[in-house]
CSV table of C-alpha atoms in Angstrom, one decimal:
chain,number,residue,atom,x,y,z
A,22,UNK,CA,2.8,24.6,18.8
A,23,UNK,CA,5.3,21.8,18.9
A,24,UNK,CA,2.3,20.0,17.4
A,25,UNK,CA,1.4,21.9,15.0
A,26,UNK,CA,5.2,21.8,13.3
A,27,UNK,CA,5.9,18.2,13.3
A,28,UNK,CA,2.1,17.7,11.4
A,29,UNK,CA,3.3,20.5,8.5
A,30,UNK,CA,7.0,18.7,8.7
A,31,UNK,CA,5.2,15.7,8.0
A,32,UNK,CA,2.8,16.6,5.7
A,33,UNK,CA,5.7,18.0,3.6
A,34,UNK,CA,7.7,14.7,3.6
A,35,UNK,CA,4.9,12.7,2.9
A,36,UNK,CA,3.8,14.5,0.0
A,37,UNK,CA,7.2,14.4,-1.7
A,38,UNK,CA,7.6,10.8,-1.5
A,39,UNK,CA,4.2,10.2,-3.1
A,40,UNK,CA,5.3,12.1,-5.8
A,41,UNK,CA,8.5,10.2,-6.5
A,42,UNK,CA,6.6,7.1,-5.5
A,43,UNK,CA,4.4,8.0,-8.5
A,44,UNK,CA,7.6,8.9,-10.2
A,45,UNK,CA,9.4,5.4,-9.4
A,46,UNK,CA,6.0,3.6,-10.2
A,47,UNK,CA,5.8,4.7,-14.1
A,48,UNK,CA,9.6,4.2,-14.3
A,49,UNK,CA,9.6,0.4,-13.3
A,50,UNK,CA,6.0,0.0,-15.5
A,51,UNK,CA,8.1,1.5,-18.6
A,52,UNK,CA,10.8,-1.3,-17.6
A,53,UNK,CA,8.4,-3.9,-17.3
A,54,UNK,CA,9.2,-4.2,-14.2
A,55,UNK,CA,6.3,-5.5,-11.6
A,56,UNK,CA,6.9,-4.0,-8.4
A,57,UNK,CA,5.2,-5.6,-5.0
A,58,UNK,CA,5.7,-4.1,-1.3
A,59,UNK,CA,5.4,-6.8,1.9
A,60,UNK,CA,4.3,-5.5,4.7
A,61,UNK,CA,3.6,-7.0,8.3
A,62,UNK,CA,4.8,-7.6,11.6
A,63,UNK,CA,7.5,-8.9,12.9
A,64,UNK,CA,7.3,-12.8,12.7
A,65,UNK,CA,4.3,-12.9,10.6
A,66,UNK,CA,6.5,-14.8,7.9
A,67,UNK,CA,7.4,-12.3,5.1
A,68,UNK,CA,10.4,-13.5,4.4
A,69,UNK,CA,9.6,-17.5,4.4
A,70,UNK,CA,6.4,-16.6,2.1
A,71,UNK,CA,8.6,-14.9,-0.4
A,72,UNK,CA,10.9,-17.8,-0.6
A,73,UNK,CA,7.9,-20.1,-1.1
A,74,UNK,CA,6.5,-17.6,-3.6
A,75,UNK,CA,9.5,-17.1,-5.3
A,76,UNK,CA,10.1,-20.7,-5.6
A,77,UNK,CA,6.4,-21.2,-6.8
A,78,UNK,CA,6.7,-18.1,-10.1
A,79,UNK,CA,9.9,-20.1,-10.9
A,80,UNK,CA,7.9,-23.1,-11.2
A,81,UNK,CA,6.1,-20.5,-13.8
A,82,UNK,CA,8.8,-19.5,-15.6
A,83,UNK,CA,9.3,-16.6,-13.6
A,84,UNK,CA,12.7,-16.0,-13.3
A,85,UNK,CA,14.2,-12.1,-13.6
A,86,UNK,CA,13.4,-11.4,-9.9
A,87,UNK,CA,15.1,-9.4,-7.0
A,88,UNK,CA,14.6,-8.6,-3.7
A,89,UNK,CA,14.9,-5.7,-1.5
A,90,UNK,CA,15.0,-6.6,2.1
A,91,UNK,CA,14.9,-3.5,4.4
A,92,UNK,CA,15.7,-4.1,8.0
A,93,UNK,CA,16.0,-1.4,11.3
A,94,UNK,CA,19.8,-2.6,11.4
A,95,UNK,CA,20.9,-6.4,10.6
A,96,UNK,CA,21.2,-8.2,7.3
A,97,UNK,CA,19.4,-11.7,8.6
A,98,UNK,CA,16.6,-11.5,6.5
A,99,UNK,CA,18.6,-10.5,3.4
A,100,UNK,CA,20.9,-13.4,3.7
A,101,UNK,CA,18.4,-15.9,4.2
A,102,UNK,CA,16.8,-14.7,1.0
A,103,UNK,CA,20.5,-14.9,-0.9
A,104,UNK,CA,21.1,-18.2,0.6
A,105,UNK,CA,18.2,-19.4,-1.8
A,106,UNK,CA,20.2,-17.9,-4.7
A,107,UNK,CA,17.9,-15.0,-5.3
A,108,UNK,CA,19.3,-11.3,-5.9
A,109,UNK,CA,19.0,-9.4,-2.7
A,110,UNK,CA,19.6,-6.0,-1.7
A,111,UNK,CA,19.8,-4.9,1.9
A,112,UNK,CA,18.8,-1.9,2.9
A,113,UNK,CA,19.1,-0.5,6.1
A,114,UNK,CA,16.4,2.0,7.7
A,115,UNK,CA,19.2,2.7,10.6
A,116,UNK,CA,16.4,2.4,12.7
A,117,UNK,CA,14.0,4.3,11.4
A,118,UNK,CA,10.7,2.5,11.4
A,119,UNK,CA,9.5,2.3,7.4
A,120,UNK,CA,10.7,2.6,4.3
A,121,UNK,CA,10.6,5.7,2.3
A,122,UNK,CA,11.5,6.5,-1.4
A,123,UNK,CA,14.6,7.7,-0.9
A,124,UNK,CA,15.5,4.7,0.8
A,125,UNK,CA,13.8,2.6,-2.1
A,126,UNK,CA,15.6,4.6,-5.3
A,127,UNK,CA,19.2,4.0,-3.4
A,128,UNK,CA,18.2,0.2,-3.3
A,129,UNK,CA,17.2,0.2,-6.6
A,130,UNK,CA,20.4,1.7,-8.3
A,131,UNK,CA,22.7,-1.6,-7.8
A,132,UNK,CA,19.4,-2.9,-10.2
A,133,UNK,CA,19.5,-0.3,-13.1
A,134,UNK,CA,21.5,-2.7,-15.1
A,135,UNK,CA,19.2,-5.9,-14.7
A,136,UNK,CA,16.1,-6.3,-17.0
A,137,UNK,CA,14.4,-7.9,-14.0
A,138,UNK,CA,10.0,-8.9,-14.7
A,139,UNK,CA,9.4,-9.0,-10.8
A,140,UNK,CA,10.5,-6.6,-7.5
A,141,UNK,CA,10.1,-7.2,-4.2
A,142,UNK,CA,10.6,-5.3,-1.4
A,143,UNK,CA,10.1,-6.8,2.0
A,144,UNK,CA,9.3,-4.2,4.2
A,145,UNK,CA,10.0,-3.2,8.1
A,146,UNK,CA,8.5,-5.5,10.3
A,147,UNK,CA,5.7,-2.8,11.3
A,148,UNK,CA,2.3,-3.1,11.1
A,149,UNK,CA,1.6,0.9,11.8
A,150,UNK,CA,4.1,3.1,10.4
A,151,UNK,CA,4.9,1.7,6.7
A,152,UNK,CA,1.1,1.9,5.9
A,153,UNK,CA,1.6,6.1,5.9
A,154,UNK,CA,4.8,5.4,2.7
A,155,UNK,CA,4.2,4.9,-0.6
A,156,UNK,CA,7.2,2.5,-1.7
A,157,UNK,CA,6.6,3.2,-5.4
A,158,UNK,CA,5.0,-0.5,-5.7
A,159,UNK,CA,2.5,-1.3,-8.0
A,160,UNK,CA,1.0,-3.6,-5.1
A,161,UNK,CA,0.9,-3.7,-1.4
A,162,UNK,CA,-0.1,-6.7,0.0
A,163,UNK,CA,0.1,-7.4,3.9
A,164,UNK,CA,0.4,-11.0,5.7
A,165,UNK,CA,-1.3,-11.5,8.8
A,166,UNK,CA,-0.4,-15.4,10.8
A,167,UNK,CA,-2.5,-17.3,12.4
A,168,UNK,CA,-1.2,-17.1,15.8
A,169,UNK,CA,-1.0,-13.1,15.9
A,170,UNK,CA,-4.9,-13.9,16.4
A,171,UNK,CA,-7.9,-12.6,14.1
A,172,UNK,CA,-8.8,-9.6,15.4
A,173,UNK,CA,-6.2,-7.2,14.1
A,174,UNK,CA,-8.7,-5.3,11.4
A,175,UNK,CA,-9.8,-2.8,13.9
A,176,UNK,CA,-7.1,-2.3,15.5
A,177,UNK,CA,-4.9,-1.6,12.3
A,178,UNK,CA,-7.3,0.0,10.3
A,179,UNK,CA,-4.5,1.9,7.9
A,180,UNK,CA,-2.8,-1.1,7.0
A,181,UNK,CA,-5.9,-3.3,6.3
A,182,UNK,CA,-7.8,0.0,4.4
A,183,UNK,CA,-4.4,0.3,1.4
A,184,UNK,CA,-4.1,-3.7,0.9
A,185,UNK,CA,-4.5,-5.0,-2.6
A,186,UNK,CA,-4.3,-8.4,-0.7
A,187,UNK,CA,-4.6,-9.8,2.8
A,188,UNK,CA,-2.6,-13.2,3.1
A,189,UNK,CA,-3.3,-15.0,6.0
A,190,UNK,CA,-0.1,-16.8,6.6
A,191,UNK,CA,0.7,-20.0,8.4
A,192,UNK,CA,-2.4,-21.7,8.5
A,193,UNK,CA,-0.7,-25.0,9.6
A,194,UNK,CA,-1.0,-23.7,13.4
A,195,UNK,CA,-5.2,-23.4,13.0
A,196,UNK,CA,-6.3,-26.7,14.0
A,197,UNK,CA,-4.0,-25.1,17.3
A,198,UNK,CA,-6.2,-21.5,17.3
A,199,UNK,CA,-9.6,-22.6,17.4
A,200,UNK,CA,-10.5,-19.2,18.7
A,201,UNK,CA,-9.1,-17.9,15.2
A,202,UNK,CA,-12.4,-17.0,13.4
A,203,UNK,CA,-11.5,-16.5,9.6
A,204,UNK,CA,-15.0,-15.4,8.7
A,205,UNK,CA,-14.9,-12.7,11.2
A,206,UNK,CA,-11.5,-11.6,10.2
A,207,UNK,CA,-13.0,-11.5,6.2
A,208,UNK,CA,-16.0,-9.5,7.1
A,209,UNK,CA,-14.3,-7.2,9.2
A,210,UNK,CA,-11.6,-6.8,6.2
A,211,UNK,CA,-13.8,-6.2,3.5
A,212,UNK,CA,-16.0,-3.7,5.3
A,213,UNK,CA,-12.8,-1.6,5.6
A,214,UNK,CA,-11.9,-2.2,2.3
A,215,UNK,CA,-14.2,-3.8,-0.3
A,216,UNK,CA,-11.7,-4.8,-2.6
A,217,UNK,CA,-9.4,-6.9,-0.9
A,218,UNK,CA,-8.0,-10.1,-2.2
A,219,UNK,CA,-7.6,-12.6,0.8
A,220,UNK,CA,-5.5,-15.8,0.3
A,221,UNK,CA,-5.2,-18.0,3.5
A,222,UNK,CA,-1.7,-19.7,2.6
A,223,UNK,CA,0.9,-21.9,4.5
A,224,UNK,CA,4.7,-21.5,3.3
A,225,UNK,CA,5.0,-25.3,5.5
A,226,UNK,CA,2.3,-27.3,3.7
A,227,UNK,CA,2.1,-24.9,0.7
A,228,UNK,CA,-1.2,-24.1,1.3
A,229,UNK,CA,-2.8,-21.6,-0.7
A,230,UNK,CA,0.9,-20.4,-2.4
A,231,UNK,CA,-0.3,-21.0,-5.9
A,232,UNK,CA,-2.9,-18.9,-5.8
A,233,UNK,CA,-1.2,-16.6,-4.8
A,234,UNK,CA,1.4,-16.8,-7.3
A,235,UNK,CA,-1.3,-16.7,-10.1
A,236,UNK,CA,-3.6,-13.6,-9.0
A,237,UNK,CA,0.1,-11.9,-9.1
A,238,UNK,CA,0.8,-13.2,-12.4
A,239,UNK,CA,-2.6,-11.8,-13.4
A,240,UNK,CA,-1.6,-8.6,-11.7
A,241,UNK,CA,1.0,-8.0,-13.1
A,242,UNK,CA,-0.3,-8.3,-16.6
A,243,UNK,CA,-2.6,-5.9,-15.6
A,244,UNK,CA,-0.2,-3.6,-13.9
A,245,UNK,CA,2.2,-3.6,-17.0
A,246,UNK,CA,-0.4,-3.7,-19.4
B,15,UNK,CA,16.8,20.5,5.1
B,16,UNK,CA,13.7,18.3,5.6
B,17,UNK,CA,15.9,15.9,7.2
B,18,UNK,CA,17.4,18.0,9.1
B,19,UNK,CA,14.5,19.6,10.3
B,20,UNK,CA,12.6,16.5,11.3
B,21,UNK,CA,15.2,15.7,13.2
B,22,UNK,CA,16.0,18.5,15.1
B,23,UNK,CA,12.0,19.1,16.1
B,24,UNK,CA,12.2,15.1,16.8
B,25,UNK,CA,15.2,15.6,18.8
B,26,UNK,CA,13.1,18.8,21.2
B,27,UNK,CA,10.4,16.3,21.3
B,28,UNK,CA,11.9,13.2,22.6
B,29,UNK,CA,13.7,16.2,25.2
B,30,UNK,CA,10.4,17.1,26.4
B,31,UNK,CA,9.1,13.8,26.8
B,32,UNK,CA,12.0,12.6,28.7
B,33,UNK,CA,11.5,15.2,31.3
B,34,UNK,CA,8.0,14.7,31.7
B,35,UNK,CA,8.4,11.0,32.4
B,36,UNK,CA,11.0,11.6,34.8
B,37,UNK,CA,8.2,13.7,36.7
B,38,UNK,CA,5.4,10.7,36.3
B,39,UNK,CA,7.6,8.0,37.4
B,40,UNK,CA,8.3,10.4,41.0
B,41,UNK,CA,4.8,11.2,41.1
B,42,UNK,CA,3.7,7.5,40.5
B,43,UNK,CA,6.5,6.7,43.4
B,44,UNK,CA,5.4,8.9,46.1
B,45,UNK,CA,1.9,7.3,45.7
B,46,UNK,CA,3.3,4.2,46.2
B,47,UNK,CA,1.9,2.9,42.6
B,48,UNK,CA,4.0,0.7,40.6
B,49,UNK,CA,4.3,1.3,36.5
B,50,UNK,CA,4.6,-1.6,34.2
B,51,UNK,CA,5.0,-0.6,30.7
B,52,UNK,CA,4.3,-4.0,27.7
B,53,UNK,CA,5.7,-3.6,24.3
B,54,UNK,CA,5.6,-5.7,21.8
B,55,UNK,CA,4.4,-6.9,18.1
B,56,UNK,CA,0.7,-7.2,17.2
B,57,UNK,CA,-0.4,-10.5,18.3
B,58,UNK,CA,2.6,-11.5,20.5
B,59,UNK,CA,-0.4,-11.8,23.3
B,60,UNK,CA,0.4,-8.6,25.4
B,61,UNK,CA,-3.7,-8.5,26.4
B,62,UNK,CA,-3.6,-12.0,27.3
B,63,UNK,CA,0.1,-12.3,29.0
B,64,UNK,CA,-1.7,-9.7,31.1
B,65,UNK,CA,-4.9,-11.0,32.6
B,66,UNK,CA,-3.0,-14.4,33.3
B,67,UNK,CA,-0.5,-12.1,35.2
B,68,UNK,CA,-3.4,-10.1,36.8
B,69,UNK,CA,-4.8,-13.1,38.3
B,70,UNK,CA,-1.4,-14.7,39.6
B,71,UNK,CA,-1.1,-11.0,41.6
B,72,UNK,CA,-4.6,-11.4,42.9
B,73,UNK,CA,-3.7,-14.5,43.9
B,74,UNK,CA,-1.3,-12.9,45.7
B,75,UNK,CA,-3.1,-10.4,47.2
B,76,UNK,CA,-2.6,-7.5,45.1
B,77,UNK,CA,-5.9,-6.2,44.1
B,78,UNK,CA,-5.4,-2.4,43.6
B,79,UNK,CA,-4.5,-2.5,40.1
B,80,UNK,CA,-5.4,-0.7,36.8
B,81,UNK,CA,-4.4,-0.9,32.9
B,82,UNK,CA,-4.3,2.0,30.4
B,83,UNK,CA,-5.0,0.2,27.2
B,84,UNK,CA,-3.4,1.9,23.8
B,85,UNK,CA,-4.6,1.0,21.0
B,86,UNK,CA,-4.7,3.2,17.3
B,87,UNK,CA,-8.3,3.4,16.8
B,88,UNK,CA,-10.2,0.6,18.5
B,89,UNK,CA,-11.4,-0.6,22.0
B,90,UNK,CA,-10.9,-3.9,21.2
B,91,UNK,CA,-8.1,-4.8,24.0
B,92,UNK,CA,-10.1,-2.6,26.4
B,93,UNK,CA,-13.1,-4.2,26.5
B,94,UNK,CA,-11.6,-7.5,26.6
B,95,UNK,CA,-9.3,-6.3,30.0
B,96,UNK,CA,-12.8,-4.8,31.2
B,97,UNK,CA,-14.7,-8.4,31.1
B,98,UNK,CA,-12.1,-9.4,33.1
B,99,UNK,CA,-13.3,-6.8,36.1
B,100,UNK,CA,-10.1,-5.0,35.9
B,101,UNK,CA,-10.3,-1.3,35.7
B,102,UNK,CA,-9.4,-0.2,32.5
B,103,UNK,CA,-8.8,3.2,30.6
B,104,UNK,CA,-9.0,2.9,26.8
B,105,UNK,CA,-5.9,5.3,25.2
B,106,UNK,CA,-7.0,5.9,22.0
B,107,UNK,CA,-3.5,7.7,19.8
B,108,UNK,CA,-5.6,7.9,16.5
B,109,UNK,CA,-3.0,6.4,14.5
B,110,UNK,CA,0.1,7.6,16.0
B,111,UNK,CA,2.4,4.1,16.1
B,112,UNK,CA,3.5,4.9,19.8
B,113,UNK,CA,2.6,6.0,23.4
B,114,UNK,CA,4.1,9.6,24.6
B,115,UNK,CA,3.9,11.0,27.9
B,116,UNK,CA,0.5,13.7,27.2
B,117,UNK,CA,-1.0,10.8,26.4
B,118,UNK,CA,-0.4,9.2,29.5
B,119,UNK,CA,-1.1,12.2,31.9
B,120,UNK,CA,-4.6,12.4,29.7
B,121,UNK,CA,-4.9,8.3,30.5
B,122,UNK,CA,-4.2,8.7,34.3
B,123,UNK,CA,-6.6,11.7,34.8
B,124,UNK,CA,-9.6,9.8,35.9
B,125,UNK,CA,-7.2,7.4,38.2
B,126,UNK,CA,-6.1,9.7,40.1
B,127,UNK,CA,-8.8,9.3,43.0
B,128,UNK,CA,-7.8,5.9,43.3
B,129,UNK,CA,-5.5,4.1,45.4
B,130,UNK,CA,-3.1,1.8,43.4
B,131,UNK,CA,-1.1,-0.6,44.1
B,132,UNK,CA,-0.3,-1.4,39.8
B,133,UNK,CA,-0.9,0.6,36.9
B,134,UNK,CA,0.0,-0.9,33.5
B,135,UNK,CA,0.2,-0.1,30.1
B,136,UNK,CA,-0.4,-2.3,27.1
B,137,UNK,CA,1.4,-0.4,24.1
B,138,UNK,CA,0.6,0.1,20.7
B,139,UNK,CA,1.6,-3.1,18.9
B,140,UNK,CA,4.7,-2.2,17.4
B,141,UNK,CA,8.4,-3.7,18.4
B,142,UNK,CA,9.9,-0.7,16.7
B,143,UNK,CA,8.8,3.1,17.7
B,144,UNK,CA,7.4,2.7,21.4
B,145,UNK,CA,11.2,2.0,22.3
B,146,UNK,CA,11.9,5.6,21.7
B,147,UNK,CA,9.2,6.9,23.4
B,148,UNK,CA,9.6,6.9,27.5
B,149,UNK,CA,6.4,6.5,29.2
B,150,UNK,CA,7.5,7.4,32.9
B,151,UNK,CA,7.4,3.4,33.6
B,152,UNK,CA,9.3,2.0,36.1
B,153,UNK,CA,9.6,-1.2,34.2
B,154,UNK,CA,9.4,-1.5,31.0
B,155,UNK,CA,9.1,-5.3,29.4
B,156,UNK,CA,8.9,-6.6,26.0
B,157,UNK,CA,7.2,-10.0,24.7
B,158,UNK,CA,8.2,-12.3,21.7
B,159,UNK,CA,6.0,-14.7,21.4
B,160,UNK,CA,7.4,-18.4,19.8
B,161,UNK,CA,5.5,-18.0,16.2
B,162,UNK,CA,7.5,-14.9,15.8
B,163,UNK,CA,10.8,-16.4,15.6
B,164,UNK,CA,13.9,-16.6,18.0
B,165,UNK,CA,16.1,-14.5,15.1
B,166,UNK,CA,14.4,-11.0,16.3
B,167,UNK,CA,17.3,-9.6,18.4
B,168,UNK,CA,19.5,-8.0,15.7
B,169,UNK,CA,16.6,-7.4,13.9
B,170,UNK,CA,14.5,-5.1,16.7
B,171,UNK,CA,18.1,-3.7,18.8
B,172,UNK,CA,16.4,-0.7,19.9
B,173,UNK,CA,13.3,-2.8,21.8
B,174,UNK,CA,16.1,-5.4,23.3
B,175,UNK,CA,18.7,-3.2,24.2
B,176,UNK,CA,15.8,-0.8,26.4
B,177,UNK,CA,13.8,-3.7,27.9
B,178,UNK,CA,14.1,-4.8,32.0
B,179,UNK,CA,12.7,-8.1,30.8
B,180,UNK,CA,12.2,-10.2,27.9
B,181,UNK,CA,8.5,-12.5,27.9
B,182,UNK,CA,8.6,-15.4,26.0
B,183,UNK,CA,5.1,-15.8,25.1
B,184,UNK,CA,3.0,-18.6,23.7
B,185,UNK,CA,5.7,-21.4,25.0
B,186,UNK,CA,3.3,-23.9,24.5
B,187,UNK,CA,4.1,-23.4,20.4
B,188,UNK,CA,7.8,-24.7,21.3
B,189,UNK,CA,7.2,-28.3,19.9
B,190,UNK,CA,5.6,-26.8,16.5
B,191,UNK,CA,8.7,-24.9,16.3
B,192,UNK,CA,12.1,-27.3,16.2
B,193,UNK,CA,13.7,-24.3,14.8
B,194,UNK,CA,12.9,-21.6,17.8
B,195,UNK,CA,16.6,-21.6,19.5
B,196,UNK,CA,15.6,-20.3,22.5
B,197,UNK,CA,19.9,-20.8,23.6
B,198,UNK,CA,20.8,-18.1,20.7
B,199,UNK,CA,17.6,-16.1,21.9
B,200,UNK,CA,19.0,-15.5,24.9
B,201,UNK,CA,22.4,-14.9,23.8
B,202,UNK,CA,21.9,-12.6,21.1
B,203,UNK,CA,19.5,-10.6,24.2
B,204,UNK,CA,22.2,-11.1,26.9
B,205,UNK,CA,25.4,-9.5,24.9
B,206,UNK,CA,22.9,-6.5,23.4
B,207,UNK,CA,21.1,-5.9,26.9
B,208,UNK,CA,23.3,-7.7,29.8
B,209,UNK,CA,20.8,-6.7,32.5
B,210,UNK,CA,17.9,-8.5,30.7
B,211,UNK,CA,15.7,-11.1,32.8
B,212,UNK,CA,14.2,-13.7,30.5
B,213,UNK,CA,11.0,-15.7,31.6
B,214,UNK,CA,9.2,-18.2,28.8
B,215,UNK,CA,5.8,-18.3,29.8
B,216,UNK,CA,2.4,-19.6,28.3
B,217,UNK,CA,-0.4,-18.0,29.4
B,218,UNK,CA,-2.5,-21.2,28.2
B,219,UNK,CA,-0.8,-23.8,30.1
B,220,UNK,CA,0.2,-20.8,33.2
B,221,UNK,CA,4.1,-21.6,32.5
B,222,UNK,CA,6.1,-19.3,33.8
B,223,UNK,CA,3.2,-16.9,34.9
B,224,UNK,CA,4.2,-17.5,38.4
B,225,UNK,CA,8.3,-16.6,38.4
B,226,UNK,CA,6.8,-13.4,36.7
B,227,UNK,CA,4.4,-12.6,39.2
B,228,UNK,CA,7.7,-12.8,41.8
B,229,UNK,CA,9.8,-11.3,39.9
B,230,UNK,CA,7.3,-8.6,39.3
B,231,UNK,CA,7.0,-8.1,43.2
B,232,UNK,CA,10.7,-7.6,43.8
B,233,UNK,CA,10.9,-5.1,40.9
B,234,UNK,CA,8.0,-3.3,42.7
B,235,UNK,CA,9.3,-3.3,46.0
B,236,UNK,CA,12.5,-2.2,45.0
B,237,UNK,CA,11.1,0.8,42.8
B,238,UNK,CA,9.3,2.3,45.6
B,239,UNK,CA,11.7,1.5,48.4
């Protein structure tokens, strides 16, 4: 019984925030506006990879960017990304363990007034729950380090099945994990979902960041487009 | 409404689960077996923390031990704890991002014939909802493994503030890491959670492992005296 309530409950909440995620995604395409979603756990490097990335689309002329950092309670992560002189928005799940549209709209509204090309929103530090939200982004990509281990595909499955892209952060600490089997970890990922993009980057040695930064800028064109 | 809604049947949940747990842990007590609950992030090593600590127990004479492996979809942890000749039930939540206490009766059903000294549970990987969910444990512990980052305390407060210890895992990553201040780690943990015990331990090089295993020992034999 109590079951059976909480599934309708949720099945109702989740279906209105894929409608204004739908909603919120054709806005920020009438904008212009390219809208990606970062998703991983905790210490997999979200917020260091977006500096690096961030740093590498300036190097492309990319400059009208923000950043919506959502956190359980503290404001770390959104500082760190100020400190590099990027726009930053905090938002503040108050615990709660993903980010929904709500959440996303009221972090967007100090925004309005910015013609801004590129969005980000770096997502709870969750590899489970966020999967089950659409932010409104027109791509979620998901980091995975090196020394969480290789063999997360299977035991994530929702995460790994909505990817657009799998980026395999620090790859400086492989020559540490030589039980880290990357082939394994690509098979496994593109049986779940055929059209994943993996990049294997290092925000340290720059590794792979490029890349990265250009199948974005190609996304975005087609995104937009 | 919604809101309200979701959080009042939350709210009756959480109620229930409490109460059950209370009624596992006395059950658990009166048969003289010990409950360890491990939470932490995907990849902080909660599967390997816990064979190295499995083996410094034997060593100690403790042999009457079990693990209830959760995991969302796959048996991956499971059969990994199971090649290690430890008795092993696989908890499967199909996607739900946390353990709750029908899932842990269902788990201990077929170890109920046996005499044991230890039962533990690795959790879902996931630092943020298992810390609402009590699983009738009488110690619960959460591990942060070095590649994560020391800057996860203000970050993850529910996790900290709940936790009877805190496992510094992978310590033998310290000298990648210059930037891991394990002094703030532990003050940051100490003023949120006072009664926190901190070990850094690598299962690798067995640092740590040991003072664990005591530690572990005490915690028992105080819980069922």
């Amino acid at each position: 019984m109590e079951e059976k309530r909480i599934i309708q409950v949720k099945r109702d909440i989740l279906s209105a925030n894929d409608s204004k995620a739908d909603a919120f995604r054709r806005t920020l395409r009438e904008r212009e506006t390219f809208f990606m979603d970062i998703m991983a756990s905790p210490g997999a490097g979200k917020a260091t990879l977006l500096l690096a990335l961030i740093r590498q689309l300036r190097a492309l002329g990319q400059s009208d960017l923000a950043v919506i950092e959502a956190d359980l309670e503290s404001d770390v992560d959104a500082l760190k990304i100020k400190e590099a002189d990027v726009t930053s928005i905090e938002l503040n799940t108050r615990g709660v363990c993903h980010v929904e549209m709500g959440m996303v709209e009221a972090a967007f509204e100090p925004l309005e007034s910015m013609n801004l090309d590129w969005l980000f929103l770096e997502n709870i530090g969750n590899l489970v729950c966020p999967a089950e939200f659409d932010t409104g982004a027109h791509c979620r990509v998901m980091l995975l380090s090196v020394p969480e281990g290789y063999d997360k595909v299977y035991k994530y499955p929702p995460m790994f099945s909505l990817a657009d892209a799998l980026i395999v952060t620090k790859s400086d600490y492989l020559p540490l994990n030589p039980d880290f089997k990357m082939d394994a970890l690509r098979e496994q990922a593109a049986v779940l979902n055929p059209d994943i993009n993996i990049f294997v980057t290092s925000a340290r040695t720059g590794e792979g960041i490029e890349d990265l930064a250009q199948w974005l800028m190609a996304k975005r064109f087609e995104a937009l487009s």
